Amino acid sequence: MQNNDYYVIELVVRNHPGVMSHVTGLFARRAFNLEGILCGRIGDGTTSRIYLLVKNDDFMDQIIKQLRKLYDVLEVSLHDDYDYTIFNNLDTLLKPKNNG
Amino acid sequence: MKYNGAEITIKLLEMHGIDTIAGIPGGANLPLYDALYKSNISHVLARHEQGAAFIAQGIARSTGRPAVCFATSGPGATNLITAIADAKLDSVPIIAITGQVPYSLIGTDAFQEVDTYGLTLPIAKHNFLVHSINDLFSIIPEAFNIAQDGRPGPVVIDIPKNIQTEVLEFEEWPQLEKKASARSFLDVSQIQPIVKMIHNAKKPILYVGGGMIHSNASRALYKFAEKNNIPVAVTLMGLGCFPTDHALYLGLVGMHGARYTNLLMHESDLVLAFGVRFDDRATGNVSKFCPNAKILHIEVDEAEINKLKSSHHSIQGDIGSILEDLTPYIENMPRLEWIQEIEKYKIEYPFVLPNEDDVFHPINIIKYVSRNVPEDSIIVTDVGQHQMWTAQVYPFKYPRNLLTSGGLGTMGFGLPSAIGAALANPNRQTICFSGDGSILMNIQELATLADLHLNIKVIILNNGHLGLVRQQQQLFYEEHYIASKFIRNPDFATIAKGFGIPSCNIAEEGGLDTLAEILSEKGPYLINIPIRQTENVLPMVPPGAANTEMIGGEHHAK
């Protein structure tokens, strides 16, 4: 599904407590807008994948370059073709199994 | 063999060639200090952790090699923050190793606990919180690599106390990997378009900065510029990468650059932006910077390319090696027309110097000092008007002769950085130009200077004000002077003597001869020189204006 307003940046990162801070801190101090974030471990747990929902604007190029500079970020890739319904329905994560 | 975490840390630092550490001990790093006690590394006890980190900066900036500073947890770590941020902005390789409360106490608001890792995230090139003693074997070497690789920068290592005291049994020390050279290699297909751009340009200008110094590229720059006769404009951080007395030298560009330099840049049709980041102090209003020029940006940090200004062509790589590869393909071009135009601009829009009889004009004092110290002296400045005057007129000959806080502009940088520079370069003279505002910010390091008896002359250009603030209030805030004049002025000569540093005031005529005498002797000395309170640094580009919209510094035809 395509959504031209927003891109998903996929990061493969070293898995340790500080990594999230590095990534989100980058957005905060450069005043880039971060619309959504999902993260989970991969494989044996030494690395994780982070998915960032980011508005497609003039800063995209800088964001990618700055993310690449982070020592704990191993891979960066940009996706404009993704299932945007996931980010719009995050509350379904906690939906109760039974009704009533 | 069995060693504890602290001993492992110290041994790894020794293996990386560290021979001096500046720091202050405290509860959370006592084990590290105990290991240091048994080591050959010498320790410099500063009087404020900010001082310790600037001492490390002085060593790193003057030698190009990484330097280490120590601080304890809590207030020790927070006191480092300014100097770490300063190192980040000026790309200085320092490694700050902080003690931390035991791992089990982290997050409990323990005594002297702060989130050092979290606090330093935005201001360091990278940070480590050591989770296990085994990690030290990878973290310390990685820290050195990160600090020096590509664009240098500060690295913070936070070591919890329990890890410092934990004992590990292991077979052998790790072999340090030989790091691959930082050299960039250009092939002919990359070289050709660049050479074409340069040969086709009628009015090329080199705009060079700190990257030249970090890459040790001065020799390569000299050959390149001379071969094709391209004039050289430098940023504050690039001063010293090209000899100031060379015919092609245009001097400082930007906010306090000479009139002819800023105007010539505007005329240029090709700007060779090498080792620069288009910082606003150098470019002025960046959308109006060099509007007639194509821009060739060669820079090691990819994120700086096209960050603030679009380039026509760019290469990510090490400028020193790139210039070496490029120069053989560059033609010898006399560029007579362009050189003549440059000479015309220099005559029509000269840098206005004060009358030479005005002996106590700060510019004349700075020039007087330069005539009375060896060429290889290290010049350190604090921040403010004195810094800008030094940048404008001091005749730097070699890279790493000038140590100055550019990106962060930290008052208080001068004295401790001079201490670091003098420690790392004991056979050279170190001069610290400071102001009455800046010197007070790390004045406690006079005690450190007295301990070490280093060859540093601290020269305070005293105008009783926060000079650059007063100037801005005069020029842009309708002379609404507030909080820029000091009500009372301390007697710095007396204060220095109290710290055990010889000192004097130089105020009367003939006083400058005393200065020459002092400069010729070895050892620490503090010299207070009152200067006129209303001097301004000119020309000046108003903040937000284009570099061509300079105020002041105009030559009036006789």
XYZ file of C-alpha atoms in Angstrom:
658
model
C 0.000 0.000 0.000
C 1.413 3.364 -0.833
C 1.155 6.475 1.247
C 3.130 9.288 -0.297
C 2.983 11.602 2.685
C 4.845 9.307 5.028
C 7.777 6.999 4.657
C 8.921 4.167 6.870
C 12.588 4.141 7.760
C 13.775 0.673 8.668
C 16.787 0.461 10.954
C 18.788 -2.553 12.012
C 20.500 -1.632 15.274
C 22.609 -3.167 17.992
C 20.269 -4.314 20.732
C 21.023 -2.521 23.991
C 19.152 -0.048 26.203
C 20.786 3.087 24.882
C 19.991 2.618 21.219
C 16.406 3.895 21.373
C 17.646 7.001 23.158
C 20.187 7.646 20.441
C 17.618 7.329 17.683
C 14.784 9.297 19.273
C 17.217 11.837 20.693
C 18.429 12.493 17.157
C 14.911 13.387 16.092
C 14.338 15.568 19.120
C 17.452 17.671 18.885
C 17.376 18.119 15.122
C 13.696 19.055 15.298
C 12.761 16.304 12.863
C 9.219 15.026 13.179
C 8.776 11.413 14.265
C 5.203 10.253 13.760
C 5.445 6.641 14.856
C 7.900 4.087 16.135
C 7.926 0.289 16.378
C 10.787 -1.830 17.627
C 11.493 -5.464 18.220
C 14.336 -7.953 18.595
C 15.613 -9.993 15.694
C 16.974 -13.499 15.822
C 19.366 -14.149 18.690
C 18.723 -10.761 20.232
C 22.029 -9.091 19.464
C 20.251 -6.848 16.974
C 16.835 -5.238 16.757
C 14.749 -3.718 14.034
C 13.247 -0.264 14.452
C 10.575 1.112 12.141
C 10.165 4.888 12.117
C 7.168 6.595 10.536
C 8.438 9.882 9.164
C 6.869 12.645 7.115
C 8.325 12.857 3.613
C 9.688 16.382 3.533
C 12.856 18.286 2.681
C 14.670 16.926 5.677
C 14.445 13.273 4.700
C 17.915 13.273 3.182
C 19.490 14.766 6.319
C 17.578 12.353 8.580
C 18.907 9.339 6.694
C 22.472 10.671 6.744
C 22.336 11.467 10.467
C 20.897 8.026 11.265
C 23.688 6.397 9.277
C 26.238 8.266 11.368
C 24.971 6.693 14.597
C 27.466 4.074 15.694
C 24.775 1.660 16.918
C 22.795 1.813 13.668
C 23.946 -0.990 11.367
C 21.610 -0.575 8.384
C 19.222 2.095 7.175
C 16.631 1.644 4.457
C 13.769 3.770 3.260
C 10.354 2.398 2.330
C 7.453 4.160 0.672
C 5.531 0.937 0.129
C 4.294 -0.429 3.437
C 1.143 -1.378 5.309
C 0.189 1.988 6.753
C -2.825 0.483 8.511
C -0.491 -0.886 11.182
C 0.466 2.569 12.423
C -3.151 3.698 12.322
C -4.409 0.756 14.385
C -1.845 0.410 17.125
C -4.600 0.289 19.759
C -5.565 -3.143 18.430
C -2.449 -4.400 20.167
C -4.343 -4.252 23.456
C -7.820 -5.281 22.270
C -9.402 -7.772 24.699
C -9.721 -11.346 23.339
C -13.342 -11.868 24.379
C -16.228 -9.495 23.999
C -18.483 -8.305 26.804
C 46.184 -13.399 35.265
C 43.692 -11.544 37.403
C 42.861 -7.874 37.115
C 39.948 -5.741 38.224
C 37.953 -3.544 35.857
C 39.828 -0.422 36.846
C 43.204 -2.033 36.174
C 41.975 -3.377 32.858
C 40.792 0.108 31.887
C 44.090 1.751 32.789
C 46.103 -0.933 31.032
C 44.035 -0.537 27.864
C 44.597 3.228 27.994
C 48.335 2.626 28.300
C 48.176 0.299 25.320
C 46.607 3.128 23.317
C 49.495 5.427 24.018
C 47.903 7.617 26.689
C 50.581 9.179 28.879
C 48.586 11.918 30.608
C 45.111 12.042 32.117
C 43.480 15.173 33.535
C 40.753 14.687 36.090
C 39.348 14.923 39.588
C 38.763 11.864 41.804
C 35.594 11.157 43.733
C 33.789 8.274 45.331
C 32.665 6.617 42.137
C 36.039 6.574 40.406
C 38.415 5.865 43.288
C 39.126 2.341 42.016
C 40.212 3.868 38.691
C 42.502 6.222 40.535
C 43.903 3.344 42.539
C 44.800 1.588 39.304
C 46.258 4.857 37.982
C 48.467 5.021 41.088
C 50.276 1.899 39.899
C 50.513 3.042 36.291
C 53.074 5.048 34.319
C 50.393 7.396 33.095
C 50.830 10.775 34.744
C 47.818 12.523 36.204
C 46.974 16.202 36.217
C 44.690 17.223 39.044
C 42.452 20.025 37.790
C 40.318 22.210 40.045
C 37.047 21.806 38.137
C 36.067 18.942 35.861
C 35.360 21.425 33.080
C 38.997 22.425 33.448
C 40.054 18.776 33.241
C 38.100 18.226 30.038
C 39.518 21.393 28.473
C 43.017 20.275 29.469
C 42.295 17.077 27.526
C 41.068 19.238 24.631
C 44.271 21.259 24.703
C 46.293 18.057 24.367
C 44.057 16.704 21.599
C 43.791 19.940 19.611
C 47.524 20.633 19.683
C 48.640 17.092 18.829
C 45.737 15.649 16.850
C 45.785 12.562 19.096
C 42.954 11.540 21.426
C 43.245 12.628 25.059
C 41.534 11.309 28.174
C 39.872 13.022 31.120
C 38.434 11.514 34.286
C 35.510 12.617 36.436
C 33.493 11.024 39.170
C 29.751 10.421 39.035
C 27.055 13.000 39.601
C 28.420 16.530 39.793
C 31.765 15.413 38.366
C 30.078 14.158 35.223
C 27.725 17.104 34.873
C 30.676 19.468 35.156
C 32.157 17.889 32.030
C 29.147 18.595 29.882
C 30.095 22.008 28.501
C 33.546 20.858 27.463
C 32.190 17.692 25.827
C 29.675 19.730 23.832
C 32.531 22.048 22.849
C 34.554 19.061 21.641
C 31.612 17.794 19.614
C 31.075 21.059 17.789
C 34.780 21.537 16.989
C 35.357 17.812 16.268
C 37.989 17.249 18.966
C 38.900 13.662 19.929
C 38.615 13.450 23.698
C 37.538 10.449 25.741
C 35.741 11.263 28.971
C 35.728 8.372 31.427
C 33.304 8.863 34.267
C 32.740 6.819 37.373
C 29.149 5.748 37.978
C 27.334 4.348 40.983
C 27.263 0.526 41.214
C 25.069 -1.048 38.546
C 22.508 -2.284 41.072
C 21.969 1.272 42.299
C 21.458 2.853 38.873
C 18.050 4.472 38.665
C 17.577 4.724 42.441
C 18.715 8.334 42.855
C 21.755 7.074 44.682
C 24.349 9.448 46.134
C 26.017 11.388 43.320
C 24.049 9.561 40.689
C 23.000 11.137 37.415
C 22.202 9.590 34.078
C 25.567 10.479 32.572
C 24.864 8.380 29.498
C 21.525 10.093 28.871
C 22.869 13.571 29.581
C 25.737 13.273 27.139
C 23.859 11.543 24.291
C 23.232 14.654 22.207
C 26.668 16.177 22.742
C 29.014 13.273 22.178
C 30.002 11.438 19.038
C 29.183 8.246 20.913
C 28.575 7.081 24.485
C 29.090 3.832 26.304
C 27.669 2.610 29.593
C 29.730 -0.399 30.598
C 27.407 -3.267 31.536
C 29.944 -5.980 32.169
C 33.657 -6.163 32.810
C 34.197 -8.156 29.614
C 32.837 -5.267 27.589
C 35.835 -3.150 28.552
C 38.030 -5.087 26.114
C 35.852 -4.002 23.220
C 34.629 -0.646 24.473
C 37.957 1.040 25.143
C 39.502 0.239 21.732
C 36.188 1.136 20.047
C 36.143 4.450 21.890
C 39.567 5.319 20.489
C 38.512 4.334 16.982
C 35.323 6.331 17.134
C 37.063 9.379 18.600
C 39.599 9.510 15.758
C 37.755 7.990 12.783
C 36.546 10.178 9.982
C 35.331 13.345 11.643
C 36.842 13.238 15.163
C 34.658 13.766 18.201
C 34.256 13.169 21.943
C 33.371 9.763 23.352
C 31.948 9.229 26.844
C 32.504 6.006 28.795
C 30.509 5.608 31.983
C 31.881 2.827 34.232
C 29.837 1.696 37.245
C 31.897 1.275 40.396
C 31.161 -2.407 40.832
C 32.661 -3.089 37.425
C 35.761 -1.128 38.368
C 36.253 -3.394 41.400
C 35.137 -6.685 39.867
C 37.994 -9.078 39.194
C 38.380 -11.008 35.957
C 40.666 -13.876 35.228
C 41.898 -14.085 31.639
C 44.719 -15.474 29.528
C 46.076 -12.583 27.568
C 45.552 -8.977 26.659
C 43.762 -8.391 23.366
C 45.819 -7.595 20.311
C 45.006 -4.103 19.201
C 43.882 -4.181 15.579
C 45.940 -2.097 13.210
C 43.430 0.421 11.954
C 43.136 0.776 8.209
C 44.375 4.113 6.921
C 41.820 6.876 6.558
C 43.017 7.569 3.072
C 40.451 8.170 0.370
C 41.127 6.938 -3.137
C 39.746 8.697 -6.166
C 39.739 7.037 -9.525
C 40.137 8.907 -12.776
C 36.404 9.038 -13.435
C 35.959 10.956 -10.194
C 38.938 13.198 -10.767
C 38.068 14.306 -14.307
C 34.882 16.264 -13.565
C 36.575 18.067 -10.689
C 39.607 18.996 -12.738
C 37.314 20.251 -15.490
C 35.375 22.449 -13.058
C 38.575 23.964 -11.750
C 40.160 24.563 -15.145
C 36.997 26.152 -16.520
C 36.533 28.493 -13.587
C 37.571 32.087 -14.054
C 37.341 33.181 -10.430
C 37.880 30.193 -8.167
C 38.280 30.595 -4.411
C 39.246 28.041 -1.819
C 36.983 28.157 1.263
C 38.719 25.935 3.804
C 38.171 25.118 7.458
C 38.762 22.791 10.367
C 38.669 19.728 8.152
C 41.995 20.762 6.641
C 43.612 20.698 10.068
C 42.027 17.400 11.147
C 43.197 15.815 7.901
C 46.743 17.239 8.229
C 46.261 18.593 4.729
C 48.225 21.854 4.847
C 51.071 20.704 2.625
C 48.684 19.247 0.082
C 46.612 22.452 0.141
C 49.695 24.597 -0.400
C 50.782 22.645 -3.461
C 47.268 22.577 -4.873
C 46.597 26.284 -4.392
C 49.974 27.381 -5.723
C 49.818 25.181 -8.797
C 46.575 26.658 -10.032
C 46.872 30.075 -8.315
C 43.667 29.812 -6.354
C 43.274 32.286 -3.480
C 42.544 30.845 -0.048
C 39.897 32.067 2.405
C 39.767 30.361 5.794
C 37.248 29.936 8.556
C 38.134 30.401 12.232
C 38.781 26.695 12.584
C 40.943 26.645 9.459
C 43.387 29.345 10.583
C 46.920 28.073 10.312
C 46.302 25.653 7.463
C 47.730 28.153 4.973
C 50.549 30.623 5.678
C 49.138 34.061 6.444
C 51.914 35.893 4.651
C 51.369 34.159 1.315
C 50.180 36.221 -1.642
C 47.217 33.908 -2.221
C 46.024 34.181 1.395
C 42.739 36.037 1.800
C 42.341 35.607 5.557
C 39.247 35.060 7.620
C 35.910 34.871 5.842
C 32.540 35.647 7.358
C 31.243 37.648 10.296
C 34.516 39.393 11.082
C 36.321 38.727 7.840
C 38.084 41.458 5.906
C 35.905 43.493 3.588
C 37.815 42.365 0.496
C 37.522 38.699 1.455
C 33.746 38.707 1.781
C 33.315 40.774 -1.369
C 35.663 38.522 -3.364
C 33.788 35.415 -2.278
C 30.663 37.050 -3.613
C 32.392 37.534 -6.990
C 33.644 34.002 -7.208
C 32.351 31.594 -9.871
C 33.695 28.429 -8.210
C 33.901 27.901 -4.471
C 36.128 24.984 -3.442
C 34.599 24.152 -0.074
C 37.127 21.797 1.454
C 36.791 20.578 5.041
C 34.085 23.090 5.932
C 30.470 22.893 7.048
C 28.960 26.199 5.865
C 28.560 27.415 9.433
C 26.624 30.673 9.749
C 29.605 32.567 11.204
C 31.453 31.912 7.949
C 28.630 32.157 5.439
C 26.359 34.826 6.840
C 22.896 34.423 5.390
C 23.570 31.153 3.596
C 21.010 31.714 0.840
C 22.971 34.832 -0.144
C 26.395 33.204 0.181
C 28.407 33.099 -3.068
C 25.320 33.367 -5.271
C 27.348 33.448 -8.503
C 29.415 30.391 -7.777
C 29.295 26.683 -8.429
C 30.142 24.854 -5.248
C 32.462 21.862 -5.027
C 32.160 20.421 -1.525
C 34.738 17.881 -0.364
C 34.106 16.767 3.184
C 34.648 13.628 5.274
C 31.292 13.847 7.082
C 28.635 12.936 4.548
C 25.883 14.566 6.589
C 27.458 17.998 6.117
C 27.231 17.807 2.325
C 24.101 19.576 1.136
C 23.030 20.166 4.740
C 22.876 23.931 4.498
C 23.902 24.717 0.932
C 23.406 22.640 -2.203
C 26.630 21.787 -3.910
C 27.044 21.300 -7.651
C 29.445 18.501 -7.073
C 30.539 16.794 -3.897
C 32.839 14.080 -2.686
C 32.706 12.401 0.699
C 36.271 11.643 1.728
C 39.514 12.632 3.386
C 40.555 16.001 1.962
C 44.291 15.533 2.508
C 44.567 12.412 0.415
C 42.085 13.709 -2.152
C 44.153 16.848 -2.716
C 47.259 14.692 -3.163
C 45.472 12.612 -5.801
C 44.023 15.661 -7.521
C 47.046 17.949 -7.759
C 48.964 16.007 -10.436
C 45.983 16.467 -12.788
C 45.667 20.196 -12.093
C 47.350 22.510 -14.550
C 49.732 25.301 -13.744
C 47.580 28.326 -14.374
C 48.859 31.856 -13.653
C 45.303 33.286 -13.564
C 46.718 36.778 -13.997
C 43.380 38.485 -14.491
C 41.807 37.040 -11.362
C 44.927 37.673 -9.274
C 44.969 41.274 -10.454
C 41.318 41.699 -9.535
C 42.122 40.364 -6.098
C 44.932 42.865 -5.655
C 42.545 45.649 -6.657
C 40.021 44.587 -4.061
C 42.724 44.409 -1.402
C 43.666 48.003 -2.193
C 40.119 49.306 -2.500
C 38.660 47.444 0.481
C 41.607 46.889 2.793
C 41.472 45.549 6.305
C 41.699 48.707 8.344
C 44.378 48.520 10.985
C 44.633 50.935 13.894
C 47.349 53.557 13.891
C 50.643 51.968 14.929
C 51.184 54.691 17.525
C 48.086 53.478 19.340
C 50.294 51.039 21.201
C 47.593 49.771 23.539
C 45.037 49.086 20.852
C 44.272 45.379 21.256
C 45.200 44.669 17.642
C 48.589 46.283 18.125
C 49.147 44.386 21.372
C 48.389 41.103 19.619
C 50.760 41.952 16.780
C 53.427 43.011 19.260
C 53.179 39.640 20.983
C 53.475 37.857 17.638
C 56.726 39.698 16.937
C 58.155 38.652 20.299
C 57.428 34.943 20.422
C 58.750 32.078 18.315
C 56.812 31.174 15.154
C 55.835 27.782 16.472
C 54.241 29.153 19.627
C 50.817 27.843 20.440
C 48.208 30.568 20.630
C 45.129 29.811 22.695
C 42.249 32.227 22.988
C 39.203 32.544 25.126
C 35.985 33.816 23.570
C 34.976 37.304 22.630
C 36.422 40.389 21.027
C 40.009 39.411 21.845
C 39.409 36.090 20.084
C 38.169 37.781 16.941
C 41.043 40.274 16.860
C 43.516 37.432 17.276
C 41.825 35.562 14.415
C 41.963 38.661 12.244
C 45.585 39.713 12.699
C 47.752 37.034 14.266
C 50.220 35.708 11.672
C 49.642 31.956 12.021
C 52.155 29.893 10.140
C 51.336 26.314 10.990
C 48.252 24.203 11.666
C 47.420 23.533 15.298
C 49.105 26.814 16.252
C 45.722 28.265 17.133
C 43.471 26.647 19.710
C 40.144 28.378 19.961
C 36.556 27.491 20.764
C 34.733 28.015 17.479
C 31.530 26.007 17.317
C 30.379 26.392 20.896
C 32.284 29.608 21.669
C 32.877 28.705 25.302
C 34.185 31.401 27.595
C 36.590 29.759 30.015
C 38.135 27.624 27.251
C 41.426 29.487 27.220
C 43.340 28.809 30.415
C 42.746 25.070 30.811
C 43.227 24.414 27.090
C 46.510 26.314 27.253
C 47.523 24.048 30.134
C 46.790 20.986 28.014
C 48.673 22.407 25.034
C 51.701 23.270 27.152
C 51.694 19.804 28.740
C 51.741 18.145 25.342
C 54.286 20.580 23.889
C 56.732 21.357 26.699
C 59.394 22.744 24.371
C 57.155 25.402 22.910
C 55.850 28.688 24.245
C 52.106 28.859 24.844
C 50.269 32.170 24.831
C 46.729 32.469 26.138
C 44.874 35.583 25.040
C 41.902 36.091 27.306
C 39.443 38.737 28.414
C 38.426 39.886 31.853
C 35.091 38.112 31.391
C 36.434 34.823 30.073
C 39.351 34.434 32.476
C 37.063 34.335 35.504
C 35.115 31.375 34.153
C 37.926 28.901 34.784
C 40.194 31.050 36.951
C 40.571 28.201 39.426
C 42.863 26.471 36.916
C 45.555 29.015 37.827
C 46.089 26.641 40.742
C 46.653 23.787 38.298
C 49.053 25.988 36.323
C 50.989 26.774 39.489
C 51.192 23.048 40.316
C 52.677 22.279 36.921
C 54.814 25.377 36.354
C 54.200 25.319 32.603
C 55.491 27.719 29.988
C 52.268 29.704 29.520
C 51.811 33.443 29.307
C 48.236 34.464 30.076
C 47.532 37.872 28.554
C 44.286 39.467 29.664
C 42.993 42.165 27.337
C 40.990 43.939 29.986
C 38.154 46.247 29.001
C 35.996 45.782 32.066
C 33.151 44.451 29.902
C 31.684 41.504 28.157
C 33.089 43.173 25.055
C 31.290 41.410 22.250
C 27.973 41.728 24.066
C 28.540 45.454 24.594
C 29.376 45.757 20.898
C 26.194 44.008 19.830
C 24.126 46.119 22.207
C 25.752 49.203 20.720
C 25.218 48.212 17.111
C 21.928 46.312 17.198
C 20.091 47.105 20.408
C 20.170 50.887 20.270
C 22.894 51.103 22.894
C 20.699 49.482 25.523
C 23.661 48.492 27.631
C 22.602 45.971 30.216
C 24.623 43.317 31.960
C 27.629 43.954 29.783
C 29.700 46.156 32.064
C 31.305 44.747 35.165
C 30.613 46.938 38.173
C 33.937 46.192 39.786
C 37.043 44.825 38.163
C 39.155 42.351 40.118
C 42.872 42.938 40.365
C 44.030 40.006 38.261
C 47.698 40.584 38.965
C 47.082 40.225 42.699
C 44.855 37.213 42.186
C 47.522 35.476 40.120
C 50.133 36.101 42.801
C 47.725 34.618 45.307
C 47.686 31.457 43.187
C 51.466 31.505 43.081
C 51.792 32.730 39.505
C 54.055 35.712 38.791
C 52.124 38.575 37.291
C 52.034 42.231 36.399
C 49.924 45.024 35.024
C 51.033 46.726 31.854
C 49.437 50.073 31.410
C 51.909 52.838 30.960
C 54.026 53.807 28.003
C 57.166 51.742 27.796
C 55.248 49.048 29.591
C 55.290 46.936 26.464
C 59.036 46.501 26.747
C 58.372 44.658 29.983
C 56.040 42.446 27.994
C 58.815 41.536 25.565
C 61.041 40.622 28.500
C 58.391 38.438 30.084
C 57.691 36.713 26.788
C 61.332 35.795 26.402
C 61.418 33.894 29.682
C 60.189 30.403 30.391
C 57.536 29.682 32.971
C 54.017 30.797 33.811
C 53.097 34.463 33.895
C 49.877 36.446 33.959
C 49.823 39.855 32.322
C 46.864 42.202 32.674
C 46.631 44.889 29.998
C 43.820 47.450 30.206
C 42.429 48.402 26.805
C 39.934 50.979 25.630
C 36.441 49.971 26.619
C 34.715 51.101 23.457
C 36.750 49.241 20.828
C 34.725 47.225 18.353
C 35.626 44.253 16.195
C 35.128 45.406 12.623
C 34.044 44.795 10.017
C 31.029 42.931 11.302
C 28.276 41.126 9.448
C 25.072 41.624 11.450
C 23.553 38.296 12.545
C 21.212 37.131 9.780
C 22.624 39.452 7.129
C 24.580 38.504 4.014
C 28.374 38.611 4.210
C 28.354 41.502 1.777
C 26.355 43.638 4.197
C 29.260 44.378 6.509
C 29.219 47.209 9.005
C 32.275 49.297 9.637
C 35.935 48.701 8.925
C 35.785 50.942 5.914
C 38.782 52.620 4.472
C 38.424 56.336 4.098
C 40.524 57.724 1.277
C 42.975 60.268 2.558
